[in-house]
């Protein structure tokens, strides 16, 4: 599935593939009230990565529900709505607004965007994270995913905290805080100074975070961060993920998601593995210590 913020079919031309092949569509984070986002420039390339500081431009939840959500639901895949709040109360209001909509399969709580100005980032504060998740949990019966930050001492402990507060899954990870400097102007290359690093450089960080999360929490983990090849996909499953999201790879290869779906099918066929579930079972078996190792 696409990572939130990387799949825009509302303002974009026609898609180059049938979106119904995707496991789900995760839409760009929506806020309670309209906001413009961060000043340009918003993107800067790095070695093996990309820094973005978009700042979540949003039409607000009401306009989103009325005008944008129907565009995504018409694509034929389950729709996951990502929401971003500035307080636990805002997360609860956002979730409540989506609760009665049959077209929304699940809600991803963006608790970890490094590109907006929080008083405190929920994904970096265990108490605030639990407050946000718990209040959202009280506002809906829909599945809730907590999107976590890599910029903490232990992603696993934050995943465990999200589980205790009522999250049904964790999305691991968001981008990591970063910056680049233009040596000619001697100024930051991003208008907001810092942004979030994504792309291949993030993959090893994401793998460690997924492993940490799956060894602390007993809820599914959706792996995201730097995935661009079928080998990356398999590695993320091997780290413990139940599903994967693709982000930056789709910027330079709009066919990245259907390509990876096809390559994963061929990988499984070549290995004599019938399904993703069988692959996960083999991973679990291979990682179970033998009697000699114990």
PDB file of C-alpha atoms in Angstrom:
ATOM      1  CA  UNK A   1       0.000   0.000   0.000  1.00  0.00           C
ATOM      2  CA  UNK A   2       1.179   3.583  -0.432  1.00  0.00           C
ATOM      3  CA  UNK A   3       2.578   5.465   2.533  1.00  0.00           C
ATOM      4  CA  UNK A   4       0.484   8.440   3.568  1.00  0.00           C
ATOM      5  CA  UNK A   5       1.314  11.568   1.609  1.00  0.00           C
ATOM      6  CA  UNK A   6       2.822   9.761  -1.378  1.00  0.00           C
ATOM      7  CA  UNK A   7      -0.290   8.821  -3.365  1.00  0.00           C
ATOM      8  CA  UNK A   8      -2.377  11.740  -4.590  1.00  0.00           C
ATOM      9  CA  UNK A   9      -5.047  10.895  -7.111  1.00  0.00           C
ATOM     10  CA  UNK A  10      -7.208  13.901  -6.232  1.00  0.00           C
ATOM     11  CA  UNK A  11      -4.920  16.557  -7.737  1.00  0.00           C
ATOM     12  CA  UNK A  12      -2.909  14.268 -10.006  1.00  0.00           C
ATOM     13  CA  UNK A  13      -3.457  13.067 -13.574  1.00  0.00           C
ATOM     14  CA  UNK A  14      -4.927   9.631 -14.232  1.00  0.00           C
ATOM     15  CA  UNK A  15      -3.090   6.821 -12.460  1.00  0.00           C
ATOM     16  CA  UNK A  16      -0.723   4.722 -14.587  1.00  0.00           C
ATOM     17  CA  UNK A  17      -2.096   1.474 -13.094  1.00  0.00           C
ATOM     18  CA  UNK A  18      -5.262   0.006 -11.638  1.00  0.00           C
ATOM     19  CA  UNK A  19      -5.308   0.959  -7.957  1.00  0.00           C
ATOM     20  CA  UNK A  20      -7.590  -1.987  -7.209  1.00  0.00           C
ATOM     21  CA  UNK A  21      -4.484  -4.223  -7.166  1.00  0.00           C
ATOM     22  CA  UNK A  22      -3.246  -2.523  -3.997  1.00  0.00           C
ATOM     23  CA  UNK A  23      -3.808  -3.999  -0.571  1.00  0.00           C
ATOM     24  CA  UNK A  24      -5.188  -0.636   0.534  1.00  0.00           C
ATOM     25  CA  UNK A  25      -4.858   3.071  -0.196  1.00  0.00           C
ATOM     26  CA  UNK A  26      -3.545   5.289   2.597  1.00  0.00           C
ATOM     27  CA  UNK A  27      -4.474   8.897   1.900  1.00  0.00           C
ATOM     28  CA  UNK A  28      -2.486  11.994   2.796  1.00  0.00           C
ATOM     29  CA  UNK A  29      -2.976  13.079   6.419  1.00  0.00           C
ATOM     30  CA  UNK A  30      -5.964  15.325   6.968  1.00  0.00           C
ATOM     31  CA  UNK A  31      -6.250  17.870   9.794  1.00  0.00           C
ATOM     32  CA  UNK A  32      -9.302  19.108  11.640  1.00  0.00           C
ATOM     33  CA  UNK A  33      -9.101  22.618  10.185  1.00  0.00           C
ATOM     34  CA  UNK A  34      -7.717  23.841   6.834  1.00  0.00           C
ATOM     35  CA  UNK A  35      -4.003  24.650   6.756  1.00  0.00           C
ATOM     36  CA  UNK A  36      -1.546  25.659   4.034  1.00  0.00           C
ATOM     37  CA  UNK A  37       1.534  23.666   4.972  1.00  0.00           C
ATOM     38  CA  UNK A  38       5.137  24.821   5.144  1.00  0.00           C
ATOM     39  CA  UNK A  39       6.874  27.505   3.054  1.00  0.00           C
ATOM     40  CA  UNK A  40       8.878  26.448  -0.018  1.00  0.00           C
ATOM     41  CA  UNK A  41      11.256  25.006  -0.893  1.00  0.00           C
ATOM     42  CA  UNK A  42       9.721  21.831   0.469  1.00  0.00           C
ATOM     43  CA  UNK A  43      11.936  19.142  -1.064  1.00  0.00           C
ATOM     44  CA  UNK A  44      15.676  18.512  -1.142  1.00  0.00           C
ATOM     45  CA  UNK A  45      17.463  15.477  -2.558  1.00  0.00           C
ATOM     46  CA  UNK A  46      20.151  13.801  -0.474  1.00  0.00           C
ATOM     47  CA  UNK A  47      22.523  10.890  -1.092  1.00  0.00           C
ATOM     48  CA  UNK A  48      20.184   7.871  -1.249  1.00  0.00           C
ATOM     49  CA  UNK A  49      17.242   9.865   0.014  1.00  0.00           C
ATOM     50  CA  UNK A  50      14.868  12.777  -0.030  1.00  0.00           C
ATOM     51  CA  UNK A  51      14.049  15.397   2.593  1.00  0.00           C
ATOM     52  CA  UNK A  52      10.519  16.736   2.544  1.00  0.00           C
ATOM     53  CA  UNK A  53       8.913  19.402   4.654  1.00  0.00           C
ATOM     54  CA  UNK A  54       5.465  19.641   3.105  1.00  0.00           C
ATOM     55  CA  UNK A  55       3.843  20.455   6.443  1.00  0.00           C
ATOM     56  CA  UNK A  56       0.547  18.626   5.800  1.00  0.00           C
ATOM     57  CA  UNK A  57      -1.435  21.091   3.687  1.00  0.00           C
ATOM     58  CA  UNK A  58      -5.034  20.080   4.302  1.00  0.00           C
ATOM     59  CA  UNK A  59      -8.517  21.229   3.316  1.00  0.00           C
ATOM     60  CA  UNK A  60      -9.857  20.267   6.736  1.00  0.00           C
ATOM     61  CA  UNK A  61     -11.855  17.183   7.634  1.00  0.00           C
ATOM     62  CA  UNK A  62     -15.241  18.444   6.381  1.00  0.00           C
ATOM     63  CA  UNK A  63     -14.044  19.266   2.858  1.00  0.00           C
ATOM     64  CA  UNK A  64     -12.020  16.059   2.809  1.00  0.00           C
ATOM     65  CA  UNK A  65     -15.075  13.928   3.558  1.00  0.00           C
ATOM     66  CA  UNK A  66     -17.299  15.733   1.069  1.00  0.00           C
ATOM     67  CA  UNK A  67     -14.959  16.228  -1.883  1.00  0.00           C
ATOM     68  CA  UNK A  68     -11.794  14.130  -1.628  1.00  0.00           C
ATOM     69  CA  UNK A  69     -12.714  10.852   0.060  1.00  0.00           C
ATOM     70  CA  UNK A  70     -15.160   9.842  -2.725  1.00  0.00           C
ATOM     71  CA  UNK A  71     -12.328  10.077  -5.278  1.00  0.00           C
ATOM     72  CA  UNK A  72     -10.295   7.508  -3.351  1.00  0.00           C
ATOM     73  CA  UNK A  73     -13.171   5.177  -2.558  1.00  0.00           C
ATOM     74  CA  UNK A  74     -13.974   4.969  -6.267  1.00  0.00           C
ATOM     75  CA  UNK A  75     -10.588   3.337  -6.949  1.00  0.00           C
ATOM     76  CA  UNK A  76     -11.667  -0.077  -5.695  1.00  0.00           C
ATOM     77  CA  UNK A  77      -9.223  -0.672  -2.828  1.00  0.00           C
ATOM     78  CA  UNK A  78      -9.869  -0.352   0.917  1.00  0.00           C
ATOM     79  CA  UNK A  79      -9.255   3.226   2.058  1.00  0.00           C
ATOM     80  CA  UNK A  80      -7.195   4.038   5.142  1.00  0.00           C
ATOM     81  CA  UNK A  81      -7.552   7.656   6.244  1.00  0.00           C
ATOM     82  CA  UNK A  82      -4.536   9.228   7.938  1.00  0.00           C
ATOM     83  CA  UNK A  83      -5.329  11.974  10.439  1.00  0.00           C
ATOM     84  CA  UNK A  84      -3.020  14.484  12.127  1.00  0.00           C
ATOM     85  CA  UNK A  85      -4.003  16.468  15.201  1.00  0.00           C
ATOM     86  CA  UNK A  86      -2.397  18.996  17.490  1.00  0.00           C
ATOM     87  CA  UNK A  87      -3.958  17.580  20.661  1.00  0.00           C
ATOM     88  CA  UNK A  88      -5.627  14.422  21.893  1.00  0.00           C
ATOM     89  CA  UNK A  89      -8.977  16.176  21.575  1.00  0.00           C
ATOM     90  CA  UNK A  90      -8.313  16.911  17.901  1.00  0.00           C
ATOM     91  CA  UNK A  91      -7.471  13.270  17.181  1.00  0.00           C
ATOM     92  CA  UNK A  92     -10.727  12.257  18.848  1.00  0.00           C
ATOM     93  CA  UNK A  93     -12.721  14.796  16.790  1.00  0.00           C
ATOM     94  CA  UNK A  94     -11.100  13.669  13.549  1.00  0.00           C
ATOM     95  CA  UNK A  95     -11.753  10.018  14.274  1.00  0.00           C
ATOM     96  CA  UNK A  96     -15.340  10.702  15.337  1.00  0.00           C
ATOM     97  CA  UNK A  97     -15.998  12.477  12.028  1.00  0.00           C
ATOM     98  CA  UNK A  98     -14.882   9.348  10.141  1.00  0.00           C
ATOM     99  CA  UNK A  99     -16.473   6.761  12.416  1.00  0.00           C
ATOM    100  CA  UNK A 100     -19.790   6.400  10.635  1.00  0.00           C
ATOM    101  CA  UNK A 101     -18.378   6.261   7.094  1.00  0.00           C
ATOM    102  CA  UNK A 102     -18.571   2.792   5.530  1.00  0.00           C
ATOM    103  CA  UNK A 103     -16.031   3.843   2.904  1.00  0.00           C
ATOM    104  CA  UNK A 104     -13.288   4.154   5.549  1.00  0.00           C
ATOM    105  CA  UNK A 105     -11.726   0.792   6.325  1.00  0.00           C
ATOM    106  CA  UNK A 106      -9.337   1.989   9.061  1.00  0.00           C
ATOM    107  CA  UNK A 107      -7.790   5.152  10.462  1.00  0.00           C
ATOM    108  CA  UNK A 108      -4.067   5.805  10.734  1.00  0.00           C
ATOM    109  CA  UNK A 109      -3.121   8.225  13.503  1.00  0.00           C
ATOM    110  CA  UNK A 110      -0.191  10.297  12.259  1.00  0.00           C
ATOM    111  CA  UNK A 111       1.476  10.839  15.614  1.00  0.00           C
ATOM    112  CA  UNK A 112       4.943  11.392  14.202  1.00  0.00           C
ATOM    113  CA  UNK A 113       5.187  13.933  11.377  1.00  0.00           C
ATOM    114  CA  UNK A 114       8.483  15.850  11.826  1.00  0.00           C
ATOM    115  CA  UNK A 115       7.270  18.658   9.550  1.00  0.00           C
ATOM    116  CA  UNK A 116       4.631  20.356  11.692  1.00  0.00           C
ATOM    117  CA  UNK A 117       4.944  22.373  14.868  1.00  0.00           C
ATOM    118  CA  UNK A 118       3.715  20.415  17.858  1.00  0.00           C
ATOM    119  CA  UNK A 119       3.979  21.547  21.443  1.00  0.00           C
ATOM    120  CA  UNK A 120       5.080  17.930  21.906  1.00  0.00           C
ATOM    121  CA  UNK A 121       5.201  15.219  19.229  1.00  0.00           C
ATOM    122  CA  UNK A 122       2.871  12.440  20.455  1.00  0.00           C
ATOM    123  CA  UNK A 123       5.104   9.660  19.108  1.00  0.00           C
ATOM    124  CA  UNK A 124       8.016  10.980  21.198  1.00  0.00           C
ATOM    125  CA  UNK A 125       6.078  11.252  24.461  1.00  0.00           C
ATOM    126  CA  UNK A 126       4.680   7.981  25.800  1.00  0.00           C
ATOM    127  CA  UNK A 127       2.036   9.615  27.982  1.00  0.00           C
ATOM    128  CA  UNK A 128       0.810  11.894  25.213  1.00  0.00           C
ATOM    129  CA  UNK A 129       0.843   9.050  22.700  1.00  0.00           C
ATOM    130  CA  UNK A 130      -1.321   6.954  24.978  1.00  0.00           C
ATOM    131  CA  UNK A 131      -3.674   9.860  25.589  1.00  0.00           C
ATOM    132  CA  UNK A 132      -4.097  10.468  21.839  1.00  0.00           C
ATOM    133  CA  UNK A 133      -4.634   6.794  21.036  1.00  0.00           C
ATOM    134  CA  UNK A 134      -6.998   6.253  23.966  1.00  0.00           C
ATOM    135  CA  UNK A 135      -9.168   9.249  23.079  1.00  0.00           C
ATOM    136  CA  UNK A 136      -9.268   8.168  19.445  1.00  0.00           C
ATOM    137  CA  UNK A 137     -10.145   4.645  20.547  1.00  0.00           C
ATOM    138  CA  UNK A 138     -13.076   6.016  22.511  1.00  0.00           C
ATOM    139  CA  UNK A 139     -14.371   7.833  19.421  1.00  0.00           C
ATOM    140  CA  UNK A 140     -14.538   4.908  16.986  1.00  0.00           C
ATOM    141  CA  UNK A 141     -14.939   1.179  16.607  1.00  0.00           C
ATOM    142  CA  UNK A 142     -12.886   1.231  13.400  1.00  0.00           C
ATOM    143  CA  UNK A 143      -9.376  -0.242  13.362  1.00  0.00           C
ATOM    144  CA  UNK A 144      -6.766   2.276  14.522  1.00  0.00           C
ATOM    145  CA  UNK A 145      -3.151   2.312  13.359  1.00  0.00           C
ATOM    146  CA  UNK A 146      -0.581   4.359  15.266  1.00  0.00           C
ATOM    147  CA  UNK A 147       2.173   5.758  13.027  1.00  0.00           C
ATOM    148  CA  UNK A 148       5.385   5.963  15.029  1.00  0.00           C
ATOM    149  CA  UNK A 149       8.597   7.992  14.853  1.00  0.00           C
ATOM    150  CA  UNK A 150      12.126   6.598  14.529  1.00  0.00           C
ATOM    151  CA  UNK A 151      13.427   9.502  16.622  1.00  0.00           C
ATOM    152  CA  UNK A 152      12.975   7.842  20.014  1.00  0.00           C
ATOM    153  CA  UNK A 153      15.185   5.622  22.194  1.00  0.00           C
ATOM    154  CA  UNK A 154      12.900   2.601  21.650  1.00  0.00           C
ATOM    155  CA  UNK A 155      10.285   2.309  18.926  1.00  0.00           C
ATOM    156  CA  UNK A 156       9.293  -0.973  20.545  1.00  0.00           C
ATOM    157  CA  UNK A 157       8.336   0.677  23.811  1.00  0.00           C
ATOM    158  CA  UNK A 158       6.235   3.227  21.933  1.00  0.00           C
ATOM    159  CA  UNK A 159       4.522   0.433  19.987  1.00  0.00           C
ATOM    160  CA  UNK A 160       3.778  -1.339  23.240  1.00  0.00           C
ATOM    161  CA  UNK A 161       2.347   1.879  24.678  1.00  0.00           C
ATOM    162  CA  UNK A 162       0.131   2.327  21.613  1.00  0.00           C
ATOM    163  CA  UNK A 163      -1.120  -1.235  21.974  1.00  0.00           C
ATOM    164  CA  UNK A 164      -1.987  -0.737  25.634  1.00  0.00           C
ATOM    165  CA  UNK A 165      -3.911   2.432  24.741  1.00  0.00           C
ATOM    166  CA  UNK A 166      -6.024   0.635  22.158  1.00  0.00           C
ATOM    167  CA  UNK A 167      -4.207   0.682  18.808  1.00  0.00           C
ATOM    168  CA  UNK A 168      -4.957  -2.263  16.537  1.00  0.00           C
ATOM    169  CA  UNK A 169      -1.697  -1.927  14.578  1.00  0.00           C
ATOM    170  CA  UNK A 170       1.395   0.250  14.312  1.00  0.00           C
ATOM    171  CA  UNK A 171       2.864   1.828  11.201  1.00  0.00           C
ATOM    172  CA  UNK A 172       6.638   1.815  11.585  1.00  0.00           C
ATOM    173  CA  UNK A 173       8.178   4.277  10.743  1.00  0.00           C
ATOM    174  CA  UNK A 174       7.652   7.874   9.721  1.00  0.00           C
ATOM    175  CA  UNK A 175      10.521   9.932   8.302  1.00  0.00           C
ATOM    176  CA  UNK A 176      13.451  10.910  10.508  1.00  0.00           C
ATOM    177  CA  UNK A 177      14.325  14.544  11.187  1.00  0.00           C
ATOM    178  CA  UNK A 178      17.054  15.849   8.867  1.00  0.00           C
ATOM    179  CA  UNK A 179      18.385  18.868   6.975  1.00  0.00           C
ATOM    180  CA  UNK A 180      20.643  19.835   4.072  1.00  0.00           C
ATOM    181  CA  UNK A 181      22.599  23.052   3.495  1.00  0.00           C
ATOM    182  CA  UNK A 182      23.176  24.871   0.208  1.00  0.00           C
ATOM    183  CA  UNK A 183      26.911  25.628   0.264  1.00  0.00           C
ATOM    184  CA  UNK A 184      26.461  28.485  -2.220  1.00  0.00           C
ATOM    185  CA  UNK A 185      23.833  30.412  -0.248  1.00  0.00           C
ATOM    186  CA  UNK A 186      25.035  28.971   3.094  1.00  0.00           C
ATOM    187  CA  UNK A 187      21.401  28.502   4.041  1.00  0.00           C
ATOM    188  CA  UNK A 188      19.253  25.416   4.661  1.00  0.00           C
ATOM    189  CA  UNK A 189      17.835  23.906   1.478  1.00  0.00           C
ATOM    190  CA  UNK A 190      14.407  23.521   3.089  1.00  0.00           C
ATOM    191  CA  UNK A 191      12.195  26.544   3.708  1.00  0.00           C
ATOM    192  CA  UNK A 192      11.297  25.299   7.183  1.00  0.00           C
ATOM    193  CA  UNK A 193      15.006  24.515   7.851  1.00  0.00           C
ATOM    194  CA  UNK A 194      14.449  20.850   8.677  1.00  0.00           C
ATOM    195  CA  UNK A 195      12.328  18.108   7.207  1.00  0.00           C
ATOM    196  CA  UNK A 196      11.836  14.372   7.183  1.00  0.00           C
ATOM    197  CA  UNK A 197      14.337  12.039   5.500  1.00  0.00           C
ATOM    198  CA  UNK A 198      12.902   9.217   3.407  1.00  0.00           C
ATOM    199  CA  UNK A 199      14.197   6.955   0.648  1.00  0.00           C
ATOM    200  CA  UNK A 200      16.722   4.064   0.595  1.00  0.00           C
ATOM    201  CA  UNK A 201      18.874   5.653   3.316  1.00  0.00           C
ATOM    202  CA  UNK A 202      16.018   5.058   5.752  1.00  0.00           C
ATOM    203  CA  UNK A 203      15.677   1.298   5.154  1.00  0.00           C
ATOM    204  CA  UNK A 204      18.157   0.028   7.805  1.00  0.00           C
ATOM    205  CA  UNK A 205      16.558   2.319  10.390  1.00  0.00           C
ATOM    206  CA  UNK A 206      13.109   1.058   9.420  1.00  0.00           C
ATOM    207  CA  UNK A 207      14.183  -2.582   9.655  1.00  0.00           C
ATOM    208  CA  UNK A 208      15.551  -2.095  13.174  1.00  0.00           C
ATOM    209  CA  UNK A 209      12.386  -0.249  14.200  1.00  0.00           C
ATOM    210  CA  UNK A 210      10.066  -2.930  12.783  1.00  0.00           C
ATOM    211  CA  UNK A 211      12.065  -5.630  14.567  1.00  0.00           C
ATOM    212  CA  UNK A 212      11.908  -3.640  17.813  1.00  0.00           C
ATOM    213  CA  UNK A 213       8.171  -3.037  17.495  1.00  0.00           C
ATOM    214  CA  UNK A 214       7.313  -6.663  16.754  1.00  0.00           C
ATOM    215  CA  UNK A 215       9.355  -7.823  19.742  1.00  0.00           C
ATOM    216  CA  UNK A 216       7.557  -5.490  22.152  1.00  0.00           C
ATOM    217  CA  UNK A 217       3.951  -5.368  20.938  1.00  0.00           C
ATOM    218  CA  UNK A 218       1.454  -8.097  20.060  1.00  0.00           C
ATOM    219  CA  UNK A 219      -0.326  -6.174  17.315  1.00  0.00           C
ATOM    220  CA  UNK A 220       0.467  -6.169  13.585  1.00  0.00           C
ATOM    221  CA  UNK A 221       3.227  -3.870  12.371  1.00  0.00           C
ATOM    222  CA  UNK A 222       3.061  -2.199   8.959  1.00  0.00           C
ATOM    223  CA  UNK A 223       6.617  -1.658   7.747  1.00  0.00           C
ATOM    224  CA  UNK A 224       7.548   1.502   5.853  1.00  0.00           C
ATOM    225  CA  UNK A 225      10.756   3.355   5.114  1.00  0.00           C
ATOM    226  CA  UNK A 226      13.183   3.119   2.195  1.00  0.00           C
ATOM    227  CA  UNK A 227      11.540   0.168   0.452  1.00  0.00           C
ATOM    228  CA  UNK A 228      12.249   0.158  -3.281  1.00  0.00           C
ATOM    229  CA  UNK A 229      13.124  -3.422  -4.303  1.00  0.00           C
ATOM    230  CA  UNK A 230      11.566  -6.835  -3.791  1.00  0.00           C
ATOM    231  CA  UNK A 231      14.571  -7.699  -1.602  1.00  0.00           C
ATOM    232  CA  UNK A 232      13.616  -4.750   0.614  1.00  0.00           C
ATOM    233  CA  UNK A 233      10.033  -6.014   0.833  1.00  0.00           C
ATOM    234  CA  UNK A 234      11.143  -9.486   1.890  1.00  0.00           C
ATOM    235  CA  UNK A 235      13.582  -7.993   4.417  1.00  0.00           C
ATOM    236  CA  UNK A 236      10.791  -5.958   6.006  1.00  0.00           C
ATOM    237  CA  UNK A 237       8.635  -9.084   6.268  1.00  0.00           C
ATOM    238  CA  UNK A 238      11.628 -10.900   7.765  1.00  0.00           C
ATOM    239  CA  UNK A 239      11.936  -8.134  10.374  1.00  0.00           C
ATOM    240  CA  UNK A 240       8.377  -8.949  11.442  1.00  0.00           C
ATOM    241  CA  UNK A 241       6.066  -6.728   9.405  1.00  0.00           C
ATOM    242  CA  UNK A 242       2.592  -7.928   8.475  1.00  0.00           C
ATOM    243  CA  UNK A 243       2.303  -5.542   5.509  1.00  0.00           C
ATOM    244  CA  UNK A 244       4.385  -2.885   3.763  1.00  0.00           C
ATOM    245  CA  UNK A 245       3.899   0.680   2.594  1.00  0.00           C
ATOM    246  CA  UNK A 246       5.801   2.265  -0.301  1.00  0.00           C
ATOM    247  CA  UNK A 247       6.653   5.970  -0.267  1.00  0.00           C
ATOM    248  CA  UNK A 248       9.550   7.729  -1.970  1.00  0.00           C
ATOM    249  CA  UNK A 249      10.084   4.929  -4.499  1.00  0.00           C
ATOM    250  CA  UNK A 250       6.830   5.944  -6.167  1.00  0.00           C
ATOM    251  CA  UNK A 251       8.154   9.478  -6.747  1.00  0.00           C
ATOM    252  CA  UNK A 252      10.901   8.352  -9.115  1.00  0.00           C
ATOM    253  CA  UNK A 253       9.055   5.263 -10.338  1.00  0.00           C
ATOM    254  CA  UNK A 254       5.260   5.763 -10.491  1.00  0.00           C
ATOM    255  CA  UNK A 255       4.936   2.038 -11.240  1.00  0.00           C
ATOM    256  CA  UNK A 256       6.869   1.023  -8.106  1.00  0.00           C
ATOM    257  CA  UNK A 257       3.910  -0.519  -6.284  1.00  0.00           C
ATOM    258  CA  UNK A 258       2.576  -2.696  -9.138  1.00  0.00           C
ATOM    259  CA  UNK A 259       6.182  -3.578 -10.026  1.00  0.00           C
ATOM    260  CA  UNK A 260       6.901  -4.758  -6.490  1.00  0.00           C
ATOM    261  CA  UNK A 261       3.642  -6.716  -6.338  1.00  0.00           C
ATOM    262  CA  UNK A 262       4.638  -8.550  -9.520  1.00  0.00           C
ATOM    263  CA  UNK A 263       8.219  -9.093  -8.363  1.00  0.00           C
ATOM    264  CA  UNK A 264       7.023 -10.429  -5.016  1.00  0.00           C
ATOM    265  CA  UNK A 265       4.724 -12.880  -6.789  1.00  0.00           C
ATOM    266  CA  UNK A 266       7.686 -14.107  -8.875  1.00  0.00           C
ATOM    267  CA  UNK A 267       9.922 -14.326  -5.800  1.00  0.00           C
ATOM    268  CA  UNK A 268       7.366 -16.513  -4.014  1.00  0.00           C
ATOM    269  CA  UNK A 269       6.909 -18.710  -7.090  1.00  0.00           C
ATOM    270  CA  UNK A 270      10.671 -19.145  -7.505  1.00  0.00           C
ATOM    271  CA  UNK A 271      10.978 -20.152  -3.844  1.00  0.00           C
ATOM    272  CA  UNK A 272       8.015 -22.542  -4.043  1.00  0.00           C
ATOM    273  CA  UNK A 273       6.055 -20.463  -1.523  1.00  0.00           C
ATOM    274  CA  UNK A 274       2.297 -20.329  -2.077  1.00  0.00           C
ATOM    275  CA  UNK A 275       1.428 -17.093  -0.287  1.00  0.00           C
ATOM    276  CA  UNK A 276       2.590 -14.213   1.875  1.00  0.00           C
ATOM    277  CA  UNK A 277       1.211 -16.052   4.898  1.00  0.00           C
ATOM    278  CA  UNK A 278       3.368 -19.070   4.063  1.00  0.00           C
ATOM    279  CA  UNK A 279       6.376 -16.759   3.691  1.00  0.00           C
ATOM    280  CA  UNK A 280       5.699 -15.295   7.131  1.00  0.00           C
ATOM    281  CA  UNK A 281       5.366 -18.793   8.578  1.00  0.00           C
ATOM    282  CA  UNK A 282       8.756 -19.755   7.108  1.00  0.00           C
ATOM    283  CA  UNK A 283      10.268 -16.577   8.555  1.00  0.00           C
ATOM    284  CA  UNK A 284       8.909 -17.386  12.004  1.00  0.00           C
ATOM    285  CA  UNK A 285      10.217 -20.943  11.742  1.00  0.00           C
ATOM    286  CA  UNK A 286      13.674 -19.789  10.653  1.00  0.00           C
ATOM    287  CA  UNK A 287      13.887 -17.351  13.550  1.00  0.00           C
ATOM    288  CA  UNK A 288      12.815 -19.808  16.245  1.00  0.00           C
ATOM    289  CA  UNK A 289      15.934 -20.845  18.210  1.00  0.00           C
ATOM    290  CA  UNK A 290      16.854 -24.514  17.967  1.00  0.00           C
ATOM    291  CA  UNK A 291      17.473 -26.626  21.031  1.00  0.00           C
ATOM    292  CA  UNK A 292      21.217 -26.308  20.428  1.00  0.00           C
ATOM    293  CA  UNK A 293      20.982 -22.511  20.248  1.00  0.00           C
ATOM    294  CA  UNK A 294      18.957 -22.349  23.453  1.00  0.00           C
TER     295      UNK A 294
END
